[in-house]
C-alpha positions as a printed Julia matrix, in Angstrom:
736×3 Matrix{Float64}:
 -13.93  -13.72    0.34
 -14.29  -10.39   -1.48
 -17.85  -10.54   -2.79
 -20.28   -7.75   -2.03
 -23.74   -8.69   -0.88
 -26.11   -8.26   -3.8
 -24.72   -8.16   -7.3
 -26.68   -5.01   -8.08
 -24.47   -3.07   -5.68
 -21.27   -3.49   -7.65
 -20.72   -1.74  -10.94
 -18.42   -4.58  -11.89
 -21.44   -6.85  -12.06
 -22.89   -4.6   -14.74
 -19.85   -4.07  -16.93
 -17.91   -6.69  -18.88
 -14.38   -5.6   -18.08
 -11.51   -6.36  -20.39
  -7.96   -6.12  -19.18
  -5.17   -4.85  -21.39
  -1.53   -5.83  -21.57
  -0.31   -2.27  -22.0
   1.59   -2.46  -18.73
   2.14   -6.22  -18.7
   5.4    -6.74  -20.56
   6.52   -9.98  -18.95
   8.76  -12.38  -20.84
   7.08  -15.8   -21.22
   8.61  -18.35  -18.9
   9.28  -20.77  -21.75
  11.3   -18.11  -23.54
  13.6   -17.47  -20.6
  17.08  -18.65  -21.47
  18.96  -20.77  -18.99
  22.34  -19.27  -18.29
  25.37  -20.67  -16.52
  24.82  -22.98  -13.6
  21.55  -21.42  -12.57
  18.04  -20.97  -13.85
  15.55  -18.27  -12.96
  12.19  -19.22  -11.49
   9.22  -16.86  -11.57
   6.74  -16.82   -8.71
   4.97  -14.51   -6.24
   5.38  -13.73   -2.56
   2.64  -15.67   -0.72
   2.59  -13.79    2.57
  -0.17  -11.74    4.17
   0.65   -8.42    2.53
  -1.31   -6.28    0.05
   1.63   -6.15   -2.37
   1.84   -9.8    -3.57
   5.2    -9.05   -5.15
   6.19  -10.76   -8.37
   9.48  -12.57   -7.7
  12.43  -13.91   -9.6
  14.29  -16.71   -7.82
  17.75  -18.01   -8.64
  17.77  -21.82   -8.55
  21.04  -23.74   -8.47
  21.64  -26.92  -10.4
  21.18  -28.86   -7.15
  17.62  -27.52   -6.9
  18.24  -25.09   -4.03
  17.14  -21.48   -4.15
  19.6   -18.62   -4.01
  18.87  -14.95   -4.43
  15.24  -13.76   -4.39
  14.45  -10.41   -6.01
  11.52   -8.4    -7.3
  10.52   -8.79  -10.94
  11.43   -5.66  -12.88
   8.92   -6.46  -15.61
   5.99   -6.35  -13.19
   4.93   -2.74  -13.24
   3.74   -2.67   -9.63
   6.55   -4.67   -8.0
   9.01   -2.77  -10.24
  11.98   -4.8    -9.04
  11.56   -3.89   -5.36
  10.76   -6.31   -2.54
  11.16   -6.22    1.23
  14.4    -7.44    2.76
  12.77  -10.26    4.73
  11.53  -11.97    1.55
  14.79  -11.25   -0.28
  16.53  -13.5     2.24
  14.0   -16.33    1.93
  16.7   -18.98    1.75
  17.11  -18.43    5.5
  13.55  -19.56    5.98
  13.18  -22.45    3.57
  16.47  -24.03    4.73
  16.12  -23.11    8.39
  17.47  -25.92   10.61
  14.41  -25.61   12.83
  11.94  -26.25   10.03
   9.28  -28.84   10.86
   9.98  -31.94    8.77
   8.09  -34.89   10.3
   4.6   -35.48   11.71
   4.5   -35.5    15.51
   2.15  -36.82   18.18
   1.96  -35.31   21.63
   3.17  -37.66   24.38
   2.97  -35.7    27.6
   0.89  -32.82   28.86
  -0.26  -30.15   26.41
   2.42  -27.57   25.9
   5.09  -29.61   27.68
   7.09  -30.19   24.5
   7.11  -33.96   24.71
   6.65  -35.41   21.21
   7.15  -38.57   19.25
   7.52  -38.81   15.49
   4.86  -40.74   13.61
   4.11  -41.52    9.99
   1.75  -39.58    7.77
  -0.81  -42.4     7.57
  -1.02  -42.71   11.35
  -1.25  -38.96   11.8
  -4.08  -38.54    9.29
  -5.93  -41.55   10.68
  -5.76  -40.13   14.2
  -7.05  -36.73   13.07
  -9.96  -38.29   11.19
 -10.74  -40.57   14.14
 -10.77  -37.6    16.53
 -13.15  -35.71   14.24
 -15.5   -38.68   13.96
 -15.59  -39.06   17.75
 -16.17  -35.34   18.28
 -19.07  -35.4    15.83
 -20.58  -38.45   17.5
 -20.54  -36.74   20.9
 -21.61  -33.2    20.08
 -22.57  -33.05   16.4
 -20.64  -31.84   13.37
 -20.42  -28.27   14.67
 -18.06  -29.49   17.41
 -15.32  -29.46   14.76
 -13.95  -26.06   13.8
 -11.51  -25.88   10.86
  -9.5   -22.73   11.48
  -7.24  -20.95    9.0
  -6.14  -17.6     7.69
  -3.59  -15.84    5.52
  -0.26  -17.49    6.32
  -0.39  -18.1     2.61
  -2.41  -15.91    0.28
  -2.4   -18.68   -2.32
  -6.02  -19.33   -3.2
  -5.76  -23.13   -3.44
  -3.57  -23.85   -0.44
  -5.42  -21.34    1.76
  -9.08  -21.9     0.88
  -9.4   -25.65    0.24
 -10.09  -26.13    3.93
 -13.48  -24.48    3.35
 -14.51  -27.31    1.03
 -14.0   -29.84    3.8
 -15.87  -27.61    6.23
 -18.91  -27.29    3.97
 -18.93  -30.96    2.99
 -18.98  -32.06    6.63
 -21.16  -29.21    8.0
 -18.46  -28.3    10.49
 -18.7   -24.96   12.3
 -18.29  -21.98   10.03
 -15.4   -19.56   10.15
 -16.02  -15.81   10.19
 -12.61  -14.4     9.23
 -12.73  -11.05   10.99
  -9.25  -10.45   12.33
  -7.6    -8.36    9.62
  -9.72   -6.46    7.13
 -13.25   -5.94    8.35
 -13.19   -2.38    9.62
 -11.11   -1.09    6.71
 -13.05   -2.87    3.96
 -16.4    -2.01    5.5
 -15.58    1.68    5.86
 -14.34    1.9     2.28
 -17.2     0.02    0.65
 -19.81    1.87    2.7
 -18.7     4.91    0.71
 -17.9     3.52   -2.74
 -20.21    0.51   -2.93
 -17.31   -1.57   -4.31
 -13.87   -2.7    -3.19
 -11.72   -1.19   -5.9
 -10.13    2.1    -6.78
  -7.67    3.96   -8.99
  -4.75    2.04  -10.42
  -2.26    2.0    -7.53
   0.54    2.67  -10.03
  -1.04    6.11  -10.46
   0.68    7.14   -7.25
   3.67    7.79   -9.49
   1.52   10.26  -11.48
   0.26   12.16   -8.45
   1.3    15.61   -7.26
   0.42   14.78   -3.66
   0.52   11.26   -2.21
  -1.2    10.92    1.17
  -0.14    7.72    2.94
  -2.73    7.38    5.67
  -2.53    4.85    8.47
   0.0     2.42    7.03
   3.73    2.14    7.72
   4.42    1.33    4.09
   8.2     1.2     4.43
   7.74   -1.76    6.78
   4.58   -3.38    5.42
   4.01   -2.36    1.76
   7.34   -1.31    0.34
   5.97   -0.88   -3.2
   3.74    1.97   -2.06
   6.94    3.85   -1.37
   8.37    2.85   -4.76
   5.61    4.69   -6.6
   5.29    7.58   -4.14
   9.01    8.32   -4.27
   8.93    8.08   -8.06
   6.26   10.81   -8.07
   8.46   12.98   -5.87
  11.55   12.47   -8.04
   9.86   12.89  -11.4
   7.07   15.37  -10.61
   8.14   17.1    -7.43
   5.18   15.51   -5.64
   4.73   15.99   -1.91
   4.39   12.95    0.33
   2.1    13.38    3.33
   2.05   10.72    6.05
  -0.72   10.43    8.63
   0.07    8.05   11.47
   0.4     7.78   15.25
   4.21    7.88   15.62
   7.36    8.8    13.75
   7.82    5.45   12.02
  10.07    4.73    8.99
   7.38    5.89    6.55
   6.93    9.14    8.47
  10.66    9.76    8.06
  10.12    9.83    4.27
   7.39   12.45    4.49
   7.4    16.05    3.32
   4.49   16.69    5.68
   4.16   14.72    8.93
   0.82   14.47   10.71
   1.18   12.48   13.94
  -2.29   12.06   15.4
  -3.51   10.5    18.61
  -4.63    6.9    18.04
  -8.25    6.61   16.96
  -8.7    10.27   15.99
  -8.25   10.06   12.21
 -11.91   10.82   11.53
 -11.59   14.16   13.31
  -8.72   15.15   11.02
 -10.7    14.07    7.96
 -13.75   16.05    9.06
 -11.72   19.21    9.58
 -10.11   18.86    6.15
 -13.56   18.61    4.57
 -14.81   21.55    6.68
 -11.98   23.67    5.27
 -12.7    22.44    1.75
 -16.27   23.72    1.98
 -15.2    26.91    3.79
 -12.42   27.9     1.4
 -13.9    26.81   -1.9
 -11.85   23.67   -2.49
 -14.96   21.48   -2.53
 -16.02   20.43   -6.04
 -19.74   21.1    -5.79
 -20.5    20.2    -9.39
 -18.8    16.83   -9.0
 -20.63   16.08   -5.75
 -23.98   17.08   -7.25
 -23.51   14.36   -9.84
 -21.75   11.64   -7.84
 -22.6    11.98   -4.12
 -25.75   11.29   -2.12
 -26.12   14.31    0.16
 -23.39   16.97   -0.12
 -25.63   19.64    1.39
 -26.29   17.49    4.43
 -22.57   16.79    4.78
 -21.67   20.48    4.55
 -24.2    21.38    7.23
 -22.92   18.56    9.47
 -19.3    19.69    9.08
 -20.01   23.31    9.99
 -18.94   22.67   13.58
 -15.96   20.45   12.7
 -13.46   23.27   12.73
  -9.67   22.97   12.68
  -9.61   23.93   16.35
 -12.16   21.19   17.15
  -9.97   18.66   15.36
  -6.77   19.99   16.91
  -8.16   19.43   20.4
  -9.0    15.81   19.5
  -6.02   14.79   17.32
  -3.21   16.67   19.06
  -2.24   18.35   15.78
  -1.89   22.12   15.55
  -4.48   24.2    13.74
  -1.73   25.33   11.38
  -0.88   21.71   10.45
  -4.52   20.91    9.73
  -4.95   24.07    7.66
  -1.76   23.36    5.7
  -2.8    19.8     4.92
  -6.27   20.86    3.8
  -4.81   23.62    1.63
  -2.28   21.25    0.02
  -4.82   18.62   -1.04
  -7.51   21.21   -1.7
  -5.37   23.07   -4.22
  -3.91   19.94   -5.85
  -6.21   18.1    -8.23
  -3.94   15.08   -8.45
  -4.02   14.13   -4.77
  -3.82   10.36   -4.27
  -5.05    9.08   -0.91
  -3.44    5.69   -0.15
  -5.53    4.43    2.75
  -4.03    1.64    4.87
  -5.3    -0.89    7.38
  -3.59    0.34   10.54
  -5.74    3.36   11.32
  -8.89    1.23   10.9
  -7.85   -1.23   13.62
  -9.73    0.81   16.2
 -13.23    0.42   17.55
 -14.19    3.4    15.39
 -12.07    2.14   12.49
 -14.8     1.7     9.88
 -16.0     5.26   10.48
 -12.42    6.55   10.29
 -11.83    4.82    6.95
 -15.09    6.2     5.55
 -14.24    9.71    6.73
 -10.75    9.71    5.19
 -12.18    8.26    1.98
 -14.82   10.98    1.79
 -12.19   13.7     1.36
 -11.48   12.54   -2.21
 -15.18   12.84   -3.03
 -15.54   16.31   -1.54
 -12.52   17.49   -3.54
 -13.53   15.61   -6.7
 -10.06   14.01   -6.78
 -11.48   10.88   -8.45
 -11.74   12.73  -11.76
  -8.0    12.96  -12.33
  -5.27   10.5   -13.17
  -3.1    10.36  -10.09
  -6.07   11.33   -7.94
  -8.73    9.59   -5.84
  -8.56    7.19   -2.93
  -7.27    3.63   -3.0
  -7.41    0.92   -0.37
  -7.88   -2.52   -1.94
  -8.68   -3.92   -5.39
 -10.47   -7.07   -4.27
 -13.44   -6.64   -6.61
 -11.57   -6.53   -9.91
 -10.26  -10.08  -10.18
 -13.38  -12.17  -10.93
 -11.89  -15.44   -9.67
 -14.4   -18.28   -9.31
 -13.62  -20.2    -6.14
 -16.98  -21.9    -5.78
 -15.66  -25.35   -6.6
 -12.48  -24.84   -4.62
 -14.44  -23.87   -1.52
 -17.43  -26.15   -1.99
 -19.89  -23.28   -1.69
 -22.64  -25.26   -3.46
 -23.07  -27.44   -0.4
 -22.54  -24.79    2.27
 -25.38  -24.83    4.81
 -26.45  -21.32    5.87
 -27.88  -22.78    9.07
 -24.48  -23.87   10.36
 -23.19  -21.54   13.05
 -20.43  -19.08   12.18
 -17.76  -18.66   14.85
 -15.69  -15.48   14.96
 -11.99  -15.95   14.32
 -11.12  -12.98   16.54
 -13.02  -14.46   19.48
 -11.28  -17.83   19.5
 -10.37  -17.35   23.16
 -14.02  -16.92   24.08
 -15.09  -19.79   21.82
 -12.63  -22.23   23.35
 -13.4   -21.21   26.93
 -17.12  -21.78   26.54
 -18.54  -18.28   26.16
 -22.18  -18.87   25.21
 -22.51  -15.84   22.92
 -19.25  -16.61   21.11
 -20.46  -20.2    20.62
 -23.73  -18.84   19.19
 -25.46  -20.65   22.06
 -24.46  -24.02   20.68
 -22.3   -26.85   21.92
 -18.56  -26.77   22.59
 -15.77  -26.92   20.04
 -13.87  -30.14   20.79
 -11.76  -30.66   17.65
  -9.83  -28.32   15.33
  -7.68  -28.42   12.21
  -5.48  -25.33   11.93
  -3.7   -24.23    8.75
  -1.92  -20.98    7.83
  -2.26  -19.2    11.15
  -0.86  -19.06   14.67
  -3.73  -18.0    16.96
  -1.93  -18.63   20.25
   0.38  -15.77   19.26
  -1.62  -13.48   16.97
  -5.16  -13.42   18.38
  -6.63  -10.99   20.92
  -7.25  -11.96   24.54
  -4.27  -14.24   24.45
  -4.7   -15.59   27.97
  -8.15  -16.86   27.08
  -6.78  -18.33   23.85
  -4.05  -20.22   25.68
  -6.48  -21.38   28.36
  -8.82  -22.73   25.7
  -6.1   -24.62   23.83
  -4.96  -26.3    27.04
  -8.36  -27.94   27.59
  -7.98  -31.71   27.97
 -11.15  -32.36   25.97
 -10.0   -30.34   22.92
  -8.21  -32.17   20.09
  -6.05  -29.95   17.87
  -4.19  -30.8    14.67
  -1.84  -28.12   13.32
  -0.35  -28.14    9.81
   2.68  -25.87    9.93
   6.17  -25.05    8.67
   7.65  -24.46   12.13
   6.8   -25.39   15.7
   4.83  -22.26   16.4
   3.26  -21.57   19.76
   0.01  -22.96   18.41
   1.78  -26.12   17.28
   3.29  -26.36   20.78
  -0.17  -26.94   22.29
  -1.46  -29.31   19.58
  -2.07  -33.05   19.73
  -0.88  -33.77   16.19
   1.5   -31.57   14.2
   1.97  -32.0    10.45
   4.84  -30.5     8.39
   3.8   -28.17    5.54
   5.35  -27.12    2.25
   6.47  -23.57    1.56
   5.32  -21.53   -1.43
   8.25  -22.45   -3.66
   7.38  -26.13   -3.23
   3.81  -26.21   -4.59
   1.57  -24.69   -7.28
  -0.82  -21.88   -6.45
  -2.44  -18.73   -7.76
  -2.51  -15.31   -6.13
  -4.26  -12.01   -6.49
  -2.97   -8.77   -5.06
  -5.43   -6.67   -3.07
  -2.98   -3.79   -2.88
  -2.29   -3.8    -6.59
  -3.86   -5.08   -9.79
  -2.36   -8.4   -10.9
  -3.41  -12.04  -10.89
  -0.16  -13.95  -10.47
   0.93  -17.56  -10.79
   3.14  -19.19   -8.2
   4.26  -22.47   -9.78
   6.24  -25.11   -7.95
   9.93  -24.26   -8.42
  11.81  -26.65   -6.14
  11.15  -30.05   -4.62
  10.01  -30.06   -1.0
  11.59  -32.29    1.63
  10.22  -35.81    1.17
   8.34  -35.76    4.46
   6.33  -32.54    4.1
   2.96  -32.17    2.4
   0.79  -29.44    0.91
  -2.36  -28.05    2.5
  -4.36  -29.49   -0.37
  -2.94  -32.96    0.29
  -4.1   -32.84    3.91
  -7.62  -31.77    2.94
  -7.88  -34.46    0.28
  -6.65  -37.22    2.59
  -8.98  -36.22    5.4
 -11.88  -36.09    2.94
 -11.19  -39.73    2.03
 -11.16  -40.79    5.66
 -14.26  -38.76    6.51
 -16.36  -40.08    3.64
 -16.75  -36.96    1.48
 -14.05  -37.45   -1.16
 -16.63  -38.15   -3.87
 -18.27  -34.72   -3.52
 -17.65  -32.05   -6.19
 -14.31  -30.29   -5.9
 -12.43  -33.14   -4.26
  -9.89  -35.22   -6.13
  -8.48  -32.32   -8.17
  -4.87  -31.2    -8.38
  -3.7   -27.67   -7.75
  -3.48  -27.06  -11.48
  -7.02  -28.29  -12.07
  -8.28  -25.99   -9.34
  -6.41  -23.07  -10.87
  -8.0   -23.76  -14.25
 -11.45  -23.8   -12.63
 -10.72  -20.53  -10.81
  -9.52  -18.69  -13.92
 -11.73  -19.8   -16.78
 -15.12  -18.34  -15.77
 -13.52  -14.88  -15.64
 -11.99  -15.46  -19.07
  -8.48  -15.2   -17.67
  -7.18  -18.32  -19.44
  -5.82  -21.3   -17.5
  -2.73  -22.55  -15.7
  -0.75  -23.05  -18.9
  -1.5   -19.62  -20.34
  -0.78  -17.93  -17.04
   2.47  -19.83  -16.77
   3.51  -18.26  -20.06
   2.51  -14.74  -19.02
   3.48  -14.99  -15.31
   0.76  -12.52  -14.35
  -2.32  -10.78  -15.7
  -2.87   -7.05  -15.38
  -6.5    -7.01  -14.29
  -6.81   -3.26  -13.73
 -10.16   -2.08  -15.13
 -10.46    0.97  -17.4
  -9.83    4.42  -15.95
 -13.5     5.39  -16.0
 -14.45    2.31  -14.0
 -11.54    2.45  -11.56
 -12.22    6.13  -10.85
 -16.01    5.63  -10.65
 -16.61    8.12  -13.46
 -19.49    5.95  -14.65
 -20.91    5.98  -11.14
 -20.04    4.45   -7.81
 -20.93    0.9    -6.95
 -24.42    1.56   -5.66
 -27.42    1.15   -7.92
 -27.88    4.92   -8.18
 -24.16    5.49   -8.84
 -23.8     7.79   -5.84
 -21.02    7.87   -3.25
 -22.48    7.55    0.23
 -21.58   10.38    2.58
 -24.39    8.96    4.71
 -24.05    5.15    4.62
 -26.38    2.58    6.11
 -24.19    1.25    8.91
 -26.83   -1.3     9.91
 -27.43   -2.96    6.54
 -24.98   -1.53    4.02
 -22.58   -3.53    1.87
 -19.28   -5.03    2.94
 -16.99   -7.6     1.3
 -16.94   -9.65    4.51
 -20.37   -9.04    5.96
 -21.37  -11.45    8.73
 -23.92  -14.12    7.78
 -27.53  -13.81    8.83
 -27.03  -16.17   11.77
 -24.49  -13.85   13.41
 -26.06  -11.17   15.63
 -25.39   -7.44   15.35
 -21.74   -6.79   16.09
 -20.62   -3.96   18.33
 -22.39   -0.69   19.22
 -23.86   -0.04   15.78
 -26.33    2.51   17.16
 -23.44    4.86   18.0
 -22.22    5.12   14.4
 -22.93    8.55   12.86
 -25.09    9.59    9.93
 -22.2    11.55    8.37
 -18.42   11.34    8.87
 -17.59   12.2    12.46
 -15.31   11.39   15.37
 -16.93    8.55   17.35
 -15.77    8.03   20.91
 -16.16    4.27   21.15
 -12.42    3.67   21.46
 -10.71    2.68   24.7
  -9.89    6.22   25.8
  -7.26    6.71   28.46
  -8.54    7.25   32.0
  -7.12    7.81   35.46
  -6.45    4.12   35.98
  -5.16    3.56   32.42
  -3.5     6.84   31.39
  -1.84    5.47   28.24
  -2.99    4.28   24.83
  -1.2     1.24   23.37
  -0.87    0.31   19.7
   0.66   -3.01   18.61
   2.15   -1.86   15.32
   3.96   -4.12   12.82
   7.73   -4.48   12.81
   9.78   -4.1     9.66
  11.39   -7.55    9.77
   8.38   -9.65   10.84
   5.05  -10.24    9.12
   2.51  -11.1    11.8
   4.21  -14.12   13.4
   6.06  -15.11   10.21
   9.82  -14.44    9.91
  10.12  -14.29   13.7
  12.05  -17.55   13.32
  14.66  -16.36   10.81
  18.03  -15.32   12.3
  18.51  -12.05   10.43
  15.0   -10.81   11.19
  15.44  -11.55   14.88
  18.87   -9.95   14.92
  17.62   -6.78   13.26
  14.62   -6.43   15.56
  16.62   -7.14   18.73
  14.06   -7.84   21.45
  10.48   -6.93   22.39
  10.43   -3.29   23.45
   7.9    -0.64   24.39
   8.38    2.71   22.65
   7.87    5.67   25.02
   8.15    9.37   24.29
  10.89   11.31   26.13
   8.44   13.5    28.06
   6.61   10.51   29.54
   9.88    8.75   30.26
  11.32   11.76   32.08
   8.15   12.28   34.09
   8.18    8.63   35.21
  11.96    8.38   35.66
  12.26    5.74   32.96
  15.55    5.44   31.12
  16.28    3.57   27.92
  16.48   -0.17   28.57
  14.54   -0.15   31.85
  12.17   -3.02   32.47
   8.64   -1.71   32.83
   5.32   -3.37   33.51
   2.33   -2.62   31.32
  -1.21   -3.87   31.81
  -4.97   -3.55   31.83
  -7.93   -5.68   32.9
  -6.95   -8.41   30.4
  -3.46   -9.0    31.73
  -0.02   -7.53   32.3
   3.55   -8.18   31.2
   7.1    -6.97   31.63
   8.97   -5.45   28.72
  12.05   -3.32   28.05
  11.49    0.4    27.49
  12.88    2.24   24.47
  12.81    6.01   24.55
  12.07    7.41   21.09
  11.58   10.84   19.61
   8.42   11.13   17.56
   6.1     9.2    19.87
   3.23   11.22   21.31
   2.83   11.8    25.02
   0.4     9.26   26.42
   0.92    6.86   23.5
   2.89    3.6    23.73
   3.98    1.53   20.75
   4.92   -2.17   20.86
   6.26   -3.16   17.44
   6.04   -6.88   16.73
   4.77   -9.46   16.45
   7.26  -11.21   18.71
   6.66  -14.81   19.82
   5.17  -15.02   23.28
   8.23  -16.87   24.52
  10.49  -13.98   23.43
   8.91  -11.83   26.15
  10.28  -11.73   29.68
   7.3   -13.57   31.17
   6.53  -15.87   28.24
   3.36  -13.96   27.39
   3.08  -11.75   24.32
   1.62   -8.33   23.72
  -1.78   -9.71   22.69
  -2.7   -10.49   26.27
  -3.54   -6.77   26.34
  -5.7    -6.59   23.18
  -9.47   -7.03   23.24
 -11.65   -9.48   21.36
 -14.92   -7.57   21.59
 -16.6    -7.23   18.2
 -16.2    -3.88   16.45
 -19.22   -2.17   14.89
 -20.72   -2.71   12.43
 -19.42   -6.02   11.08
 -16.76   -7.18   13.5
 -12.98   -7.17   13.56
 -10.1    -6.95   16.01
  -9.09   -3.53   17.39
  -5.41   -4.32   17.86
  -4.3    -0.68   18.09
  -7.02    0.41   20.5
  -6.04   -0.39   24.08
  -5.92    1.62   27.28
  -3.15    0.55   29.66
  -1.24    1.52   32.77
   2.56    1.67   32.91
   4.9     1.14   35.86
   8.67    1.23   36.04
  10.23   -1.79   37.73
  14.0    -1.82   37.44
  17.01   -0.77   35.45
  17.37   -2.84   32.31
  20.32   -4.52   30.68
């Protein structure tokens, strides 16, 4: 999933990288002594988070897990994990866990089920797929998945079945596209400084990510820099969230205006002599053109757009401009706007203007996807992928299932689906369309899940799935630098099955089980993934627990050139044809208003700006105790989060006579819902925050916040603009 188009664009394709074990001091698993009544299992958190924390798990003599903690020996995890994973026993032993296959009896979504055996369930799924193919062709079947597990084998094996059967393709756009595209448009590669270098920085800029809630290890290393070096922590975000409360400098911007702040910082750098002209002359494409472009991007210009004061912008620019070791940790959140790719590229460009890349503890980091060299070709069956098969956009599932011709690529309907590792009825944009599509009588849906999610609720067949402690898999950490093994540690319930098992059994029934890649175990797949990159195999990784894959300093900091053939950072990227790790295939048309994207970093007004009818901007930010729709079923997470609420600043609340706990109505052209108001200091006037992601049924009207988010494709290469919504707000009644 993380391969740039054209090997000549990535410096990694030109350099044989060798990892070192300097920072990899793990004790071999076989050497771990068993003490008392418990043993310690070593694994990795599988959930959709950049950290991929290395874990130690206490396992009782009866085979049940106890305490889960971060591995101290892993130099990125450094013994720290989030609270929701630390209490994983709540999840794996939850009384509501799905344990038996089910067949729908009554109407879709009515909750009327009967238990069936695995053989019958798999036979019925295969039969439905065969019938769908006979009626409308193979593209009528759409295998649909995502990152409910980040385990390479259990997540990506579904692609092998897709390619073998020529089922409709899956363009996975929902999470990373704007951020990855914006970063790689500048660097030419998806990698950056060792993220552990945050601890060696003198300024750590945490931009557009609530790391306390979503990437706790970022804070581990940033706080270490503050304690040991006196480093300053700067946080750029849209409200006073838990990460902002840890900041030495707080920059609360209006949603979608990050590029304006970045441009003003670079304007000041050129104006006041902070810009490293010698560095740019060697490593950037057009510094003179950038400087001329930024001449009008003054602090006052940016203040009018962002809502920051001129003094705040000047102080930020002076801090990073006078500090060589400034580390820009760029998150995903600020890129989930319709101008998100441009915003990412603009923030990234600051490090190049300042020459921060030259210094340990300096530069800009977003994701390390390019460093791992894992070969998933056999796992995913890429050798028999047909480029002529249509690619359907994950983020537009509502449009696909309700017959939108463009979303269907002007082909036939989708009439059968297999869903693994995702919950689209809750997490996808345009939720009313999504629900409408799933309730079609002519659509067959099989869902392989751990709980009866809202997607499982509208399925025809539901299959129970293992959890990460119950199967073998391998992981790589985009937000850090390790390849990690997650071996099976405990036995699953007798009636649940792995994702790989389901794919293998369907392959047998659908007549493709003799094709390359089928018939292998998890461990055989892991061997095949590791060996081409010279990382060893399952057995060697089991001894080491993880591999520190961080490339040498000169490569990570692009001191031998950036990832383009000429080695130059792109201040002026090719937004129409430039590289991206998840670039749409040739048979997908141009996505979004590409013609509006600027030659140089700039503020682009393609966001849903507030207007007279919709005077507020809404962001659907992550909650601390949930991870997308995962953990919304565990008692402690639900207790800590309380209920769905809409965060409103005191000025707006006073003006509208809203008091804390009132029920308000919020809406736009896509839908409307009722929700309790929470008055909070630190929210901007005109900005509303709904932290989640709560199940739809947890809301007052049974519809979740994503009825308000749009599914229109974001330029240049697609994605979902979850934090980019204009809405109206009305007060209804006093709350309780």
